[in-house]
Each structure stands twice: as C-alpha cells, then as structure tokens.
C-alpha cells in the first residue's frame, strides 16, 4: 500500500476530514489532499512523526524502507545526497520492472544495496579533506 493510501485509510478510520487532519499536524489541507491523491510525500521527517501520532500508528508503518533510507541520507549528506539516494532506489526498482521476483527477494536486494552504499560512504570518507568533513 502506498503512502497516500495509508494516510487516507487511517484518516477515515479515525473519522477525520482532510482539513481536521491537516490542522492537527500543522500543515495545509491541500498538503493532505496531495498526499492522498498524488504520489507526494512530506518533505520534513517531523511531519511523518506528527501523522503517526495523530493516526495512532508507528511512524515506520508510514515510511517504506526506501523512504527511510533516503531521509537518513538527507540528514547526513543534504539534498544532493538525498537526490543521489532517490536515483539509486529508482534504478534498483527499475531492475525488477516486469519481472517475476518475490517482494521478499526485492527487499533483500534493496537492503544489500543500501548496506553497500553506507559502506562505500564510510570508506570514501577517509579520502575527504578535513576541511570538507562535517
């Protein structure tokens, strides 16, 4: 189930309108509408936390593993890193398009690639001049 579908289903279970949900988490009703109708996602991680709190679910339910990976990259390496991570996720997802691979196998491959990404970042950090390190 996609993020927008999860939000819509949970919001309806709580008998909330889009406007009521938006007010409860401090965003516009238009943003909630975009989450539910389009493929839009919150840009700030705290919005996920507020949504999870109001909808009474674990924040991990709202985030897919791919989204969690992208947000973690963004926290460490900024928008440019997040853009690279998003592209990596898209390319890996494209490998499975039209294939007959189980979801479990897809998840295992994605996890392995994410581990390789973090290992490469750690290894490459050795060669970054001190003045550019965080």
PDB file of C-alpha atoms in Angstrom:
ATOM      1  CA  UNK A   1       0.000   0.000   0.000  1.00  0.00           C
ATOM      2  CA  UNK A   2       1.359   3.411  -0.949  1.00  0.00           C
ATOM      3  CA  UNK A   3       1.869   6.256   1.498  1.00  0.00           C
ATOM      4  CA  UNK A   4      -1.174   8.224   0.312  1.00  0.00           C
ATOM      5  CA  UNK A   5      -3.425   5.181   0.547  1.00  0.00           C
ATOM      6  CA  UNK A   6      -2.230   4.533   4.098  1.00  0.00           C
ATOM      7  CA  UNK A   7      -2.924   8.117   5.137  1.00  0.00           C
ATOM      8  CA  UNK A   8      -6.392   8.103   3.570  1.00  0.00           C
ATOM      9  CA  UNK A   9      -7.367   4.762   5.104  1.00  0.00           C
ATOM     10  CA  UNK A  10      -6.135   5.710   8.571  1.00  0.00           C
ATOM     11  CA  UNK A  11      -7.726   9.163   8.392  1.00  0.00           C
ATOM     12  CA  UNK A  12     -11.096   7.626   7.521  1.00  0.00           C
ATOM     13  CA  UNK A  13     -10.758   5.054  10.321  1.00  0.00           C
ATOM     14  CA  UNK A  14     -10.314   7.979  12.739  1.00  0.00           C
ATOM     15  CA  UNK A  15     -13.324   9.762  11.185  1.00  0.00           C
ATOM     16  CA  UNK A  16     -11.226  12.813  10.338  1.00  0.00           C
ATOM     17  CA  UNK A  17     -11.619  15.125   7.374  1.00  0.00           C
ATOM     18  CA  UNK A  18      -8.549  16.183   5.433  1.00  0.00           C
ATOM     19  CA  UNK A  19      -8.873  19.646   6.985  1.00  0.00           C
ATOM     20  CA  UNK A  20      -9.060  18.230  10.521  1.00  0.00           C
ATOM     21  CA  UNK A  21      -6.007  16.043   9.969  1.00  0.00           C
ATOM     22  CA  UNK A  22      -4.100  18.951   8.461  1.00  0.00           C
ATOM     23  CA  UNK A  23      -4.928  21.205  11.406  1.00  0.00           C
ATOM     24  CA  UNK A  24      -3.928  18.511  13.901  1.00  0.00           C
ATOM     25  CA  UNK A  25      -0.454  18.154  12.414  1.00  0.00           C
ATOM     26  CA  UNK A  26       0.087  21.774  11.415  1.00  0.00           C
ATOM     27  CA  UNK A  27       0.054  21.591   7.628  1.00  0.00           C
ATOM     28  CA  UNK A  28      -2.371  22.744   4.942  1.00  0.00           C
ATOM     29  CA  UNK A  29      -5.410  20.741   3.912  1.00  0.00           C
ATOM     30  CA  UNK A  30      -4.029  20.934   0.375  1.00  0.00           C
ATOM     31  CA  UNK A  31      -0.907  19.058   1.517  1.00  0.00           C
ATOM     32  CA  UNK A  32      -3.031  16.236   2.960  1.00  0.00           C
ATOM     33  CA  UNK A  33      -5.026  16.144  -0.257  1.00  0.00           C
ATOM     34  CA  UNK A  34      -1.805  15.880  -2.272  1.00  0.00           C
ATOM     35  CA  UNK A  35      -0.544  13.035  -0.084  1.00  0.00           C
ATOM     36  CA  UNK A  36      -3.745  11.094  -0.684  1.00  0.00           C
ATOM     37  CA  UNK A  37      -4.265  11.810  -4.379  1.00  0.00           C
ATOM     38  CA  UNK A  38      -0.788  12.192  -5.848  1.00  0.00           C
ATOM     39  CA  UNK A  39       2.464  10.439  -5.083  1.00  0.00           C
ATOM     40  CA  UNK A  40       3.541  13.340  -2.830  1.00  0.00           C
ATOM     41  CA  UNK A  41       5.308  12.734   0.489  1.00  0.00           C
ATOM     42  CA  UNK A  42       6.151  15.049   3.368  1.00  0.00           C
ATOM     43  CA  UNK A  43       9.492  16.780   2.903  1.00  0.00           C
ATOM     44  CA  UNK A  44      10.163  17.003   6.624  1.00  0.00           C
ATOM     45  CA  UNK A  45      10.578  13.980   8.799  1.00  0.00           C
ATOM     46  CA  UNK A  46       8.702  15.547  11.725  1.00  0.00           C
ATOM     47  CA  UNK A  47       5.524  15.605   9.594  1.00  0.00           C
ATOM     48  CA  UNK A  48       5.708  11.806   9.446  1.00  0.00           C
ATOM     49  CA  UNK A  49       6.025  11.706  13.228  1.00  0.00           C
ATOM     50  CA  UNK A  50       3.025  14.009  13.715  1.00  0.00           C
ATOM     51  CA  UNK A  51       0.961  11.996  11.227  1.00  0.00           C
ATOM     52  CA  UNK A  52       1.836   8.769  13.020  1.00  0.00           C
ATOM     53  CA  UNK A  53       0.909  10.295  16.375  1.00  0.00           C
ATOM     54  CA  UNK A  54      -2.464  11.650  15.219  1.00  0.00           C
ATOM     55  CA  UNK A  55      -3.311   8.497  13.254  1.00  0.00           C
ATOM     56  CA  UNK A  56      -2.137   6.308  16.137  1.00  0.00           C
ATOM     57  CA  UNK A  57       0.365   4.191  14.190  1.00  0.00           C
ATOM     58  CA  UNK A  58       4.086   3.596  14.297  1.00  0.00           C
ATOM     59  CA  UNK A  59       5.984   6.018  12.065  1.00  0.00           C
ATOM     60  CA  UNK A  60       7.645   3.027  10.381  1.00  0.00           C
ATOM     61  CA  UNK A  61       4.234   1.977   9.071  1.00  0.00           C
ATOM     62  CA  UNK A  62       4.046   5.218   7.092  1.00  0.00           C
ATOM     63  CA  UNK A  63       7.630   5.052   5.850  1.00  0.00           C
ATOM     64  CA  UNK A  64       8.806   2.403   3.462  1.00  0.00           C
ATOM     65  CA  UNK A  65      12.367   1.178   3.925  1.00  0.00           C
ATOM     66  CA  UNK A  66      13.349   3.088   0.799  1.00  0.00           C
ATOM     67  CA  UNK A  67      11.960   6.351   2.175  1.00  0.00           C
ATOM     68  CA  UNK A  68      13.687   5.800   5.494  1.00  0.00           C
ATOM     69  CA  UNK A  69      16.969   5.263   3.630  1.00  0.00           C
ATOM     70  CA  UNK A  70      16.511   8.454   1.617  1.00  0.00           C
ATOM     71  CA  UNK A  71      15.707  10.520   4.733  1.00  0.00           C
ATOM     72  CA  UNK A  72      18.729   9.144   6.553  1.00  0.00           C
ATOM     73  CA  UNK A  73      20.944  10.030   3.580  1.00  0.00           C
ATOM     74  CA  UNK A  74      19.423  13.516   3.501  1.00  0.00           C
ATOM     75  CA  UNK A  75      20.161  14.031   7.194  1.00  0.00           C
ATOM     76  CA  UNK A  76      23.793  13.057   6.693  1.00  0.00           C
ATOM     77  CA  UNK A  77      24.549  14.452   3.232  1.00  0.00           C
ATOM     78  CA  UNK A  78      21.867  17.051   2.473  1.00  0.00           C
ATOM     79  CA  UNK A  79      19.617  17.430  -0.529  1.00  0.00           C
ATOM     80  CA  UNK A  80      22.267  16.423  -3.019  1.00  0.00           C
ATOM     81  CA  UNK A  81      22.808  13.145  -1.182  1.00  0.00           C
ATOM     82  CA  UNK A  82      19.059  12.554  -0.994  1.00  0.00           C
ATOM     83  CA  UNK A  83      18.765  13.126  -4.730  1.00  0.00           C
ATOM     84  CA  UNK A  84      21.521  10.565  -5.354  1.00  0.00           C
ATOM     85  CA  UNK A  85      19.859   8.085  -2.986  1.00  0.00           C
ATOM     86  CA  UNK A  86      16.483   8.577  -4.695  1.00  0.00           C
ATOM     87  CA  UNK A  87      18.093   7.892  -8.056  1.00  0.00           C
ATOM     88  CA  UNK A  88      19.757   4.765  -6.684  1.00  0.00           C
ATOM     89  CA  UNK A  89      16.424   3.481  -5.343  1.00  0.00           C
ATOM     90  CA  UNK A  90      14.707   4.246  -8.663  1.00  0.00           C
ATOM     91  CA  UNK A  91      17.376   2.437 -10.665  1.00  0.00           C
ATOM     92  CA  UNK A  92      17.262  -0.617  -8.441  1.00  0.00           C
ATOM     93  CA  UNK A  93      13.463  -0.643  -8.590  1.00  0.00           C
ATOM     94  CA  UNK A  94      13.717  -0.479 -12.377  1.00  0.00           C
ATOM     95  CA  UNK A  95      15.709  -3.703 -12.373  1.00  0.00           C
ATOM     96  CA  UNK A  96      12.619  -5.549 -11.179  1.00  0.00           C
ATOM     97  CA  UNK A  97      10.099  -3.952 -13.529  1.00  0.00           C
ATOM     98  CA  UNK A  98       8.009  -6.625 -15.181  1.00  0.00           C
ATOM     99  CA  UNK A  99       9.967  -9.420 -13.532  1.00  0.00           C
ATOM    100  CA  UNK A 100       8.763 -12.358 -11.531  1.00  0.00           C
ATOM    101  CA  UNK A 101      10.744 -11.747  -8.365  1.00  0.00           C
ATOM    102  CA  UNK A 102       9.100 -12.035  -4.954  1.00  0.00           C
ATOM    103  CA  UNK A 103       8.742  -8.977  -2.720  1.00  0.00           C
ATOM    104  CA  UNK A 104      10.988 -10.675  -0.177  1.00  0.00           C
ATOM    105  CA  UNK A 105      13.777 -11.024  -2.736  1.00  0.00           C
ATOM    106  CA  UNK A 106      13.348  -7.404  -3.829  1.00  0.00           C
ATOM    107  CA  UNK A 107      13.615  -6.270  -0.208  1.00  0.00           C
ATOM    108  CA  UNK A 108      16.752  -8.350   0.346  1.00  0.00           C
ATOM    109  CA  UNK A 109      18.413  -6.890  -2.757  1.00  0.00           C
ATOM    110  CA  UNK A 110      17.482  -3.339  -1.715  1.00  0.00           C
ATOM    111  CA  UNK A 111      18.839  -3.912   1.800  1.00  0.00           C
ATOM    112  CA  UNK A 112      22.110  -5.270   0.378  1.00  0.00           C
ATOM    113  CA  UNK A 113      22.498  -2.258  -1.893  1.00  0.00           C
ATOM    114  CA  UNK A 114      21.788   0.117   0.992  1.00  0.00           C
ATOM    115  CA  UNK A 115      24.424  -1.624   3.123  1.00  0.00           C
ATOM    116  CA  UNK A 116      26.879  -1.324   0.236  1.00  0.00           C
ATOM    117  CA  UNK A 117      26.025   2.374  -0.100  1.00  0.00           C
ATOM    118  CA  UNK A 118      26.768   3.062   3.597  1.00  0.00           C
ATOM    119  CA  UNK A 119      29.992   1.023   3.426  1.00  0.00           C
ATOM    120  CA  UNK A 120      31.136   2.969   0.359  1.00  0.00           C
ATOM    121  CA  UNK A 121      30.343   6.292   2.030  1.00  0.00           C
ATOM    122  CA  UNK A 122      32.281   5.255   5.116  1.00  0.00           C
ATOM    123  CA  UNK A 123      35.251   4.102   3.030  1.00  0.00           C
ATOM    124  CA  UNK A 124      35.267   7.262   0.913  1.00  0.00           C
ATOM    125  CA  UNK A 125      35.166   9.458   3.998  1.00  0.00           C
ATOM    126  CA  UNK A 126      38.815   8.564   4.608  1.00  0.00           C
ATOM    127  CA  UNK A 127      39.788  10.439   1.466  1.00  0.00           C
ATOM    128  CA  UNK A 128      37.744  13.586   2.091  1.00  0.00           C
ATOM    129  CA  UNK A 129      39.935  16.510   3.129  1.00  0.00           C
ATOM    130  CA  UNK A 130      39.335  17.546   6.735  1.00  0.00           C
ATOM    131  CA  UNK A 131      38.065  20.987   5.806  1.00  0.00           C
ATOM    132  CA  UNK A 132      35.141  19.374   3.915  1.00  0.00           C
ATOM    133  CA  UNK A 133      34.134  16.865   6.582  1.00  0.00           C
ATOM    134  CA  UNK A 134      31.142  17.538   8.815  1.00  0.00           C
TER     135      UNK A 134
END
